[in-house]
mmCIF file with all atom_site columns, C-alpha atoms and ligand atoms in Angstrom:
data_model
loop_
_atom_site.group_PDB
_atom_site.id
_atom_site.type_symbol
_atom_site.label_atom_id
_atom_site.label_alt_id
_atom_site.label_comp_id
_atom_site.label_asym_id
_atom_site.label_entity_id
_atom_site.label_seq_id
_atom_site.pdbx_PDB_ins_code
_atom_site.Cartn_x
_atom_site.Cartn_y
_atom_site.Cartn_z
_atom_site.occupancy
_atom_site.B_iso_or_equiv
_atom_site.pdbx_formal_charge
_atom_site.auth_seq_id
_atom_site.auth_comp_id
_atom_site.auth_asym_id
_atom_site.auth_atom_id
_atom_site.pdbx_PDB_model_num
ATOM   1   C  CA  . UNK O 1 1   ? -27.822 39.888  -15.026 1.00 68.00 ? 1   UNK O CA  1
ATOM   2   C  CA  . UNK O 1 2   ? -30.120 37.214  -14.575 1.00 87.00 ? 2   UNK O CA  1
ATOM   3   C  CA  . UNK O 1 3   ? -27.002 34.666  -14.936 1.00 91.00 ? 3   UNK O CA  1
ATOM   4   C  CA  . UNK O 1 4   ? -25.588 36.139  -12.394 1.00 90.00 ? 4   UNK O CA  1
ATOM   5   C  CA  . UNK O 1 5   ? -28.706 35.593  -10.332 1.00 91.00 ? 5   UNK O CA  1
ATOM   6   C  CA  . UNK O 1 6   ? -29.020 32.575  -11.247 1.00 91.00 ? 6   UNK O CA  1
ATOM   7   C  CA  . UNK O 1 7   ? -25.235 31.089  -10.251 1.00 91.00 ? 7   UNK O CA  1
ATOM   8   C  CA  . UNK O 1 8   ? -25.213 33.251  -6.960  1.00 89.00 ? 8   UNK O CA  1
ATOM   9   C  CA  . UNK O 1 9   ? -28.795 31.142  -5.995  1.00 87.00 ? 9   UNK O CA  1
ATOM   10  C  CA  . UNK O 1 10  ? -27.123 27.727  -6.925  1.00 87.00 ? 10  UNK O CA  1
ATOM   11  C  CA  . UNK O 1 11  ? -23.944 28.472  -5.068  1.00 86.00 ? 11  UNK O CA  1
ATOM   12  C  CA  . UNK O 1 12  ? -25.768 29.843  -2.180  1.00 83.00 ? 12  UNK O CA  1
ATOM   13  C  CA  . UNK O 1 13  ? -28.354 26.771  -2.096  1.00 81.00 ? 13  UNK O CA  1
ATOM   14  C  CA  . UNK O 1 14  ? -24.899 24.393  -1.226  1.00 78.00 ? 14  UNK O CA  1
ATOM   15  C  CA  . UNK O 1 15  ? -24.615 26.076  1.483   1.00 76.00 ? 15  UNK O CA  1
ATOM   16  C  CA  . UNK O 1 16  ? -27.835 25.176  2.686   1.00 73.00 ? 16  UNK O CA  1
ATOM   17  C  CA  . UNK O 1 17  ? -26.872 21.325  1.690   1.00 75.00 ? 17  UNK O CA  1
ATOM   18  C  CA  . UNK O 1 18  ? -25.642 19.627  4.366   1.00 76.00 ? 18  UNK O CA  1
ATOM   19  C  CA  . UNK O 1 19  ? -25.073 15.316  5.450   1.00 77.00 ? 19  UNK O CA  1
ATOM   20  C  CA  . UNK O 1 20  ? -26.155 15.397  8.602   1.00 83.00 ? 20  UNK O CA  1
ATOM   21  C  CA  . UNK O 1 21  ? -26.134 11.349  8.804   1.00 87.00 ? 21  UNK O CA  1
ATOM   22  C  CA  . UNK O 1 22  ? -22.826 9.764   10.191  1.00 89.00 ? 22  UNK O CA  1
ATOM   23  C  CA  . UNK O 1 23  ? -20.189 8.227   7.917   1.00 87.00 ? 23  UNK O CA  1
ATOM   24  C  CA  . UNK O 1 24  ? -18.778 5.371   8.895   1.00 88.00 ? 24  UNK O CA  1
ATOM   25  C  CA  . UNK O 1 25  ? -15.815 3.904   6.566   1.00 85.00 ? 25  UNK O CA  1
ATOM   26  C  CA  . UNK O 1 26  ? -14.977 -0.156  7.278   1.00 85.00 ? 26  UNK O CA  1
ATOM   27  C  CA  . UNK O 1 27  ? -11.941 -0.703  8.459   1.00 84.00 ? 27  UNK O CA  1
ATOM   28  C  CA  . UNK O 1 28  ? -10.025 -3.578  6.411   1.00 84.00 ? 28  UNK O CA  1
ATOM   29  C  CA  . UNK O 1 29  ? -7.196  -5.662  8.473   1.00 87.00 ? 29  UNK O CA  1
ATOM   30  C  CA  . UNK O 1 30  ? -5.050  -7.052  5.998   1.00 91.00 ? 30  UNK O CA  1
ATOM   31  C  CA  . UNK O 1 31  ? -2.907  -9.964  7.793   1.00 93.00 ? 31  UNK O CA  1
ATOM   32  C  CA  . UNK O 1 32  ? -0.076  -10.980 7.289   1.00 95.00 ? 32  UNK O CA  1
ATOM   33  C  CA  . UNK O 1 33  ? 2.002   -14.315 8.350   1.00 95.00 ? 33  UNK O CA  1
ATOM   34  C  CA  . UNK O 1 34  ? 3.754   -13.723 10.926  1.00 95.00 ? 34  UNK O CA  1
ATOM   35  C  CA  . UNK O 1 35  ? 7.520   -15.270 11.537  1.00 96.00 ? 35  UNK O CA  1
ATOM   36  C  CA  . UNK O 1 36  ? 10.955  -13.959 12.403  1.00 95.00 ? 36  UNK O CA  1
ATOM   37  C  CA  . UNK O 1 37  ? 11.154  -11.784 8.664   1.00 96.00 ? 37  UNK O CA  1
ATOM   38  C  CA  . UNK O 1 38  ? 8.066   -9.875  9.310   1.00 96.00 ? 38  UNK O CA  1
ATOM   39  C  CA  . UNK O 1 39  ? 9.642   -7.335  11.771  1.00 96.00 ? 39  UNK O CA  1
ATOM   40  C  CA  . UNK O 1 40  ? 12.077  -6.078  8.866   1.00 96.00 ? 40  UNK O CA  1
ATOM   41  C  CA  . UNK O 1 41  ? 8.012   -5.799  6.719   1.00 96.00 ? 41  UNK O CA  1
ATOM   42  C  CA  . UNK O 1 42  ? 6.472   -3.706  9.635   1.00 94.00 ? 42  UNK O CA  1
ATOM   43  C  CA  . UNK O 1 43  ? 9.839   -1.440  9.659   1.00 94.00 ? 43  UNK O CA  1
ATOM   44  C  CA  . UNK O 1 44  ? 9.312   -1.005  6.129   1.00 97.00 ? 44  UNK O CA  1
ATOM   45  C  CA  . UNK O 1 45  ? 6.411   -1.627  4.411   1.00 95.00 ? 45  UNK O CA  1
ATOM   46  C  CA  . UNK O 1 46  ? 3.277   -0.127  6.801   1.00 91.00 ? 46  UNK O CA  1
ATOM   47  C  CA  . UNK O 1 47  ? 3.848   3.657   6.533   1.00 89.00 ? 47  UNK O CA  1
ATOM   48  C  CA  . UNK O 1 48  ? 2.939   4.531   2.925   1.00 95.00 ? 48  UNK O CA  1
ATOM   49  C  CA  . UNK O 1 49  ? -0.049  1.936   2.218   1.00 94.00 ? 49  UNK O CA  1
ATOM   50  C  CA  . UNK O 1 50  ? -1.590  -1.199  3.930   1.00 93.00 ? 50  UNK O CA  1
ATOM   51  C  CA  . UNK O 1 51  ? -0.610  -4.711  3.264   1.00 95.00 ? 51  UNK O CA  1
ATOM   52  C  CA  . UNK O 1 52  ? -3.763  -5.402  0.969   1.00 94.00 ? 52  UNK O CA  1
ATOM   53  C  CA  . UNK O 1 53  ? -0.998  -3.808  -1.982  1.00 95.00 ? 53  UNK O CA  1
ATOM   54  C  CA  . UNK O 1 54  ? 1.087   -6.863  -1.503  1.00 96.00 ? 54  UNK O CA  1
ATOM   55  C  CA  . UNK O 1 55  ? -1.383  -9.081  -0.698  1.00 96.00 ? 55  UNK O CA  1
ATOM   56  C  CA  . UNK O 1 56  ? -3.604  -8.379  -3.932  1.00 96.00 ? 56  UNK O CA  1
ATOM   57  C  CA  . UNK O 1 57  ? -0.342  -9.053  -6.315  1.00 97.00 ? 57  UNK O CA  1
ATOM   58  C  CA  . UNK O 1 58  ? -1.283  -12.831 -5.832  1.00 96.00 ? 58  UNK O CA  1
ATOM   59  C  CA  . UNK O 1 59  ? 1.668   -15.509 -5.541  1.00 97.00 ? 59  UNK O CA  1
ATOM   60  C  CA  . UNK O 1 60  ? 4.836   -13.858 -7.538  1.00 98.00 ? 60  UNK O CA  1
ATOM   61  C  CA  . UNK O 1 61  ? 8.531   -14.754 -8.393  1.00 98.00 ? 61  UNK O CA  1
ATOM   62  C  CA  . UNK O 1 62  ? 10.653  -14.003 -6.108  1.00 98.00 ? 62  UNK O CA  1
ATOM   63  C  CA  . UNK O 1 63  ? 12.850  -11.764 -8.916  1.00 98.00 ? 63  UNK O CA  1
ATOM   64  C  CA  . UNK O 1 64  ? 9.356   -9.987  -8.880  1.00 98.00 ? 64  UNK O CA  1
ATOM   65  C  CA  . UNK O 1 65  ? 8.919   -9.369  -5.054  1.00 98.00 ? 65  UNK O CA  1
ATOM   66  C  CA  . UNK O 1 66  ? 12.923  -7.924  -5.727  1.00 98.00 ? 66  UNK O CA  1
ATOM   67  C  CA  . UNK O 1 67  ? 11.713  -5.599  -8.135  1.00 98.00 ? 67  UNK O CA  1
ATOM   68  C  CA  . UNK O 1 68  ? 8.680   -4.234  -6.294  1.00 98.00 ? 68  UNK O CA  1
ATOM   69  C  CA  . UNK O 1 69  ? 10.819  -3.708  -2.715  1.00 98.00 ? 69  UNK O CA  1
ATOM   70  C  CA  . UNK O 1 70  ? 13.605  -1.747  -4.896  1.00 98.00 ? 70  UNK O CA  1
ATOM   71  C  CA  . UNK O 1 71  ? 10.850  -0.108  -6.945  1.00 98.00 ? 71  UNK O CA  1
ATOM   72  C  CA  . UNK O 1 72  ? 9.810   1.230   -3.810  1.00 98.00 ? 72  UNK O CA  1
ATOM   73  C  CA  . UNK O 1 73  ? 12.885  2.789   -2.666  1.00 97.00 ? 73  UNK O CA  1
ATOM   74  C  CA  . UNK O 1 74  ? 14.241  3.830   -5.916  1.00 97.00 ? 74  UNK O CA  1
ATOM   75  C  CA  . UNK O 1 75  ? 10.686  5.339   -6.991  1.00 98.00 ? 75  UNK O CA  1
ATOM   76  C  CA  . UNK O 1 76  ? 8.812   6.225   -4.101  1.00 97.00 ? 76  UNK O CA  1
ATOM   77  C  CA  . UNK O 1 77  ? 11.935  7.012   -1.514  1.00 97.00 ? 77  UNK O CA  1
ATOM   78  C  CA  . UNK O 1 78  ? 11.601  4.342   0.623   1.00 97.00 ? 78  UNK O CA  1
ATOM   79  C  CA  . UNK O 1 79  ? 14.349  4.137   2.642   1.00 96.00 ? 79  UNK O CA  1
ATOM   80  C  CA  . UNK O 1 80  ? 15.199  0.192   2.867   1.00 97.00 ? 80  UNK O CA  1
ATOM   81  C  CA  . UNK O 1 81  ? 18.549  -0.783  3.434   1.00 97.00 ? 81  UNK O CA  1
ATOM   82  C  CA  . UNK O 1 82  ? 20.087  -3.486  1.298   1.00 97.00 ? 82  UNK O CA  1
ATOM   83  C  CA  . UNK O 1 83  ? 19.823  -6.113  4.185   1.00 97.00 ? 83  UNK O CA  1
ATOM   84  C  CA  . UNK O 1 84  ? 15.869  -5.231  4.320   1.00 97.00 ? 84  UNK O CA  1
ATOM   85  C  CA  . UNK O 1 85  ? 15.570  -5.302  0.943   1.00 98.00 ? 85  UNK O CA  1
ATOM   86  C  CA  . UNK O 1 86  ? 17.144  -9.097  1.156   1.00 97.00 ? 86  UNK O CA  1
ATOM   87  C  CA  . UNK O 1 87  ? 15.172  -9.737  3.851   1.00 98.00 ? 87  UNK O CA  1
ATOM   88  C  CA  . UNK O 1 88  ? 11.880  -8.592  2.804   1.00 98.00 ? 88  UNK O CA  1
ATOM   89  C  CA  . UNK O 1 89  ? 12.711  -10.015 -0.508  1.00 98.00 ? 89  UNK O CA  1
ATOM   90  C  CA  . UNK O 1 90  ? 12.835  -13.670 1.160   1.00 97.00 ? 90  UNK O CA  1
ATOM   91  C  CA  . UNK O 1 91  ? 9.810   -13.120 3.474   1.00 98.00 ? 91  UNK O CA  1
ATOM   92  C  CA  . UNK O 1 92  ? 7.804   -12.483 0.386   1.00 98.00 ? 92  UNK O CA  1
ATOM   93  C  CA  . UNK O 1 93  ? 8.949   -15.094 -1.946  1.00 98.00 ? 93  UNK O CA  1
ATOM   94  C  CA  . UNK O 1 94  ? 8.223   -17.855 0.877   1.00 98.00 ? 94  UNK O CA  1
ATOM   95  C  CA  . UNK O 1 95  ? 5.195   -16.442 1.712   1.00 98.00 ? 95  UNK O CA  1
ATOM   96  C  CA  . UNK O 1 96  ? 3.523   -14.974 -1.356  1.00 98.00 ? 96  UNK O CA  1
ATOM   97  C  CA  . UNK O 1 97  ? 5.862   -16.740 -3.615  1.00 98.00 ? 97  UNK O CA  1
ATOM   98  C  CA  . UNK O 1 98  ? 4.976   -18.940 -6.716  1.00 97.00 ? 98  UNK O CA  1
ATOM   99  C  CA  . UNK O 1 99  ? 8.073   -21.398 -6.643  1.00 96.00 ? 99  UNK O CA  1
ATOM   100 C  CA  . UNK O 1 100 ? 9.591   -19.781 -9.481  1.00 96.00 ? 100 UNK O CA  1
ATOM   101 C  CA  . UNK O 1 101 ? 13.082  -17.778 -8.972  1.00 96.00 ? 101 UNK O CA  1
ATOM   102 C  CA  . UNK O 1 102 ? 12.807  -15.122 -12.050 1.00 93.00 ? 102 UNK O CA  1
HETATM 103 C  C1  . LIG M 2 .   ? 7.648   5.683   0.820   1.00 94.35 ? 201 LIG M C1  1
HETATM 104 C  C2  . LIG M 2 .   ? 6.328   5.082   0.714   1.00 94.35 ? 201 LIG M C2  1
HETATM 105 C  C3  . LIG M 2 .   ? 6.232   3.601   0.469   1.00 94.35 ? 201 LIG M C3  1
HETATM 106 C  C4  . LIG M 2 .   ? 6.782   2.584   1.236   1.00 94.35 ? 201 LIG M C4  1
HETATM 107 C  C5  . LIG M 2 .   ? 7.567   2.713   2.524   1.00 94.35 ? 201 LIG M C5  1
HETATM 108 C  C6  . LIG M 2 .   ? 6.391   1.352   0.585   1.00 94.35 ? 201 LIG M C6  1
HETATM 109 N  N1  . LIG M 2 .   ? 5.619   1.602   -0.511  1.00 94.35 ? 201 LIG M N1  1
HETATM 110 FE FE1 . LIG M 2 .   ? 4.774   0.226   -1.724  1.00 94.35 ? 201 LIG M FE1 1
HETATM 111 N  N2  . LIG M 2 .   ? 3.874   1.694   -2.794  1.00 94.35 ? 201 LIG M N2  1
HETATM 112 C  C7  . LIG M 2 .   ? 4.067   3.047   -2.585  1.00 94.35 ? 201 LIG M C7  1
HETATM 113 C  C8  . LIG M 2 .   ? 3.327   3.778   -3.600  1.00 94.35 ? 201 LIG M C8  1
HETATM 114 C  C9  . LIG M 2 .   ? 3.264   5.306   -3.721  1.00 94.35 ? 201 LIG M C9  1
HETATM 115 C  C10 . LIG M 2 .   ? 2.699   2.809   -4.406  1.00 94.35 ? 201 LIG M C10 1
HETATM 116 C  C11 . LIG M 2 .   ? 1.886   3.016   -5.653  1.00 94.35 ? 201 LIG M C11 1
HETATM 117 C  C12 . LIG M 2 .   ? 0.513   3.438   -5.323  1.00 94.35 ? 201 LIG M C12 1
HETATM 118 C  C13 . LIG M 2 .   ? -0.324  3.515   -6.571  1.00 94.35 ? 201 LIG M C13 1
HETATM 119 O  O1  . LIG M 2 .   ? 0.174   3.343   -7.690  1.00 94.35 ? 201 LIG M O1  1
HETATM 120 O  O2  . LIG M 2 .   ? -1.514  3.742   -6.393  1.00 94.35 ? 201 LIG M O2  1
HETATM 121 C  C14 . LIG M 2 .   ? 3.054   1.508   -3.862  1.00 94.35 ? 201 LIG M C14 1
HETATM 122 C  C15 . LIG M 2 .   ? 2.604   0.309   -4.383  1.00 94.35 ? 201 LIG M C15 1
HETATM 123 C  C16 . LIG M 2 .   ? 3.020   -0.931  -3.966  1.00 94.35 ? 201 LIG M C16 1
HETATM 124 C  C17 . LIG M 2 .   ? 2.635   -2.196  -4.573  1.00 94.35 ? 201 LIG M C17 1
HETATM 125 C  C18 . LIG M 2 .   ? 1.631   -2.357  -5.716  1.00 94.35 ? 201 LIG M C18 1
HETATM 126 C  C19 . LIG M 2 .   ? 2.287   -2.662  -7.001  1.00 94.35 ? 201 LIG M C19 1
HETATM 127 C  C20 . LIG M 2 .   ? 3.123   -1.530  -7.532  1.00 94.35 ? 201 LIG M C20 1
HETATM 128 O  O3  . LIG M 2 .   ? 4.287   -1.838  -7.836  1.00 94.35 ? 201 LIG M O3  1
HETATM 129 O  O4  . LIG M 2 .   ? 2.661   -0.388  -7.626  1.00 94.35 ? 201 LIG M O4  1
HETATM 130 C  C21 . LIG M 2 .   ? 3.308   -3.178  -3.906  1.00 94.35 ? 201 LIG M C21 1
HETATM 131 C  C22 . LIG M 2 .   ? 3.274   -4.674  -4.177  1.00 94.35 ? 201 LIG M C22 1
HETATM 132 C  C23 . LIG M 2 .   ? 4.090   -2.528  -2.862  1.00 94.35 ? 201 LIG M C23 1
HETATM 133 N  N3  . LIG M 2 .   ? 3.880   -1.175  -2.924  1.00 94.35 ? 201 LIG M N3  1
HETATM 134 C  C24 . LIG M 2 .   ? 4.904   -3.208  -1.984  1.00 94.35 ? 201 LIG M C24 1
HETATM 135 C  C25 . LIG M 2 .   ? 5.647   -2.596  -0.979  1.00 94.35 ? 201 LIG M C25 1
HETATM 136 C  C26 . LIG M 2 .   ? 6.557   -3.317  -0.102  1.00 94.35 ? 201 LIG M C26 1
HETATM 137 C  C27 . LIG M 2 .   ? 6.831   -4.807  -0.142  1.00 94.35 ? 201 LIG M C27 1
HETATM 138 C  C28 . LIG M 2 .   ? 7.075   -2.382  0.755   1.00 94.35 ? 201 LIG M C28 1
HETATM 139 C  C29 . LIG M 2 .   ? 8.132   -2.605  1.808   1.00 94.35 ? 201 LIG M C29 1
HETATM 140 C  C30 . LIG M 2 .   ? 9.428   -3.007  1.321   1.00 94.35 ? 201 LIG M C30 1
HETATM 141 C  C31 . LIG M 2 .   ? 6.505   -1.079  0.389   1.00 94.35 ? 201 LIG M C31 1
HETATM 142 N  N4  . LIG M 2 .   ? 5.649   -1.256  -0.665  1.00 94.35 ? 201 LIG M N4  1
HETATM 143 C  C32 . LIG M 2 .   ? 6.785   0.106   1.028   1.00 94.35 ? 201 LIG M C32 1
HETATM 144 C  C33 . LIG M 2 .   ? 4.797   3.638   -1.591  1.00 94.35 ? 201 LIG M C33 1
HETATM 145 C  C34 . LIG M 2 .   ? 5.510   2.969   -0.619  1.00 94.35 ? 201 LIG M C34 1
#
C-alpha cells in the first residue's frame, strides 16, 4: 500500500515540475558554394537533413559522393533522377572533392 503511495506522490510531484525559462536552440547555417550545379542540390538534398551531413564527410572521391547520392535514393527514397544524381555527383566532387576518381 505504501508503494502505491509512494509512486502516486512521485508521479504527481512532475506535475508540479515545470521549465518556466525560455529555450532557445541556435540555429546553424551550413553554406554551401554556390554555382550553376547547386540548384539540382537544393531540389534534392535540403528536405530530409541540412547540408552540415555533407559538409562534415570532409573532401571525398568522387566514386564516394556517387555512392552517398544513390545511397540516398536507393535507401532512404529519395527521389533523384539519374541526371541529378550526375549532376549532384559532379557538384560534389569539385567542390568537396579530394582529386581522386574512386
Ligand atoms: C529522403 C530523405 C533524404 C534526402 C532527400 C537526402 N538524404 Fe542524405 N540522409 C538521409 C538520411 C535518413 C540519412 C542518415 C541519417 C543518419 O544516419 O542519422 C542521410 C545521411 C546523409 C549523409 C551522411 C552519411 C551517410 O551516408 O549516412 C550524407 C553525406 C548525405 N545524406 C548526403 C545527401 C545528399 C548529397 C543528398 C542529395 C542528393 C541527400 N543526402 C538527400 C536522408 C535523405
Amino acid at each position: 500500500m505504501s508503494k502505491i503511495l509512494l509512486i502516486t506522490l512521485l508521479l504527481a510531484s512532475c506535475l508540479a515540475a515545470e521549465y518556466t525559462k525560455k529555450v532557445q536552440l541556435p540555429s546553424i547555417t551550413f553554406q554551401m558554394a554556390e554555382d550553376d550545379n547547386f540548384k539540382a542540390m537544393q531540389r534534392n538534398c535540403q528536405w530530409c537533413h541540412s547540408y552540415g551531413y555533407i559538409l562534415n564527410q570532409g573532401k571525398q572521391s568522387r566514386k564516394f559522393w556517387n555512392k552517398s547520392v544513390v545511397k540516398m535514393r536507393e535507401v532512404y527514397k529519395a527521389p533523384i533522377t539519374a541526371r541529378d544524381e550526375k549532376t549532384v555527383t559532379d557538384y560534389l566532387f569539385k567542390h568537396y572533392g579530394n582529386g581522386e576518381l574512386e
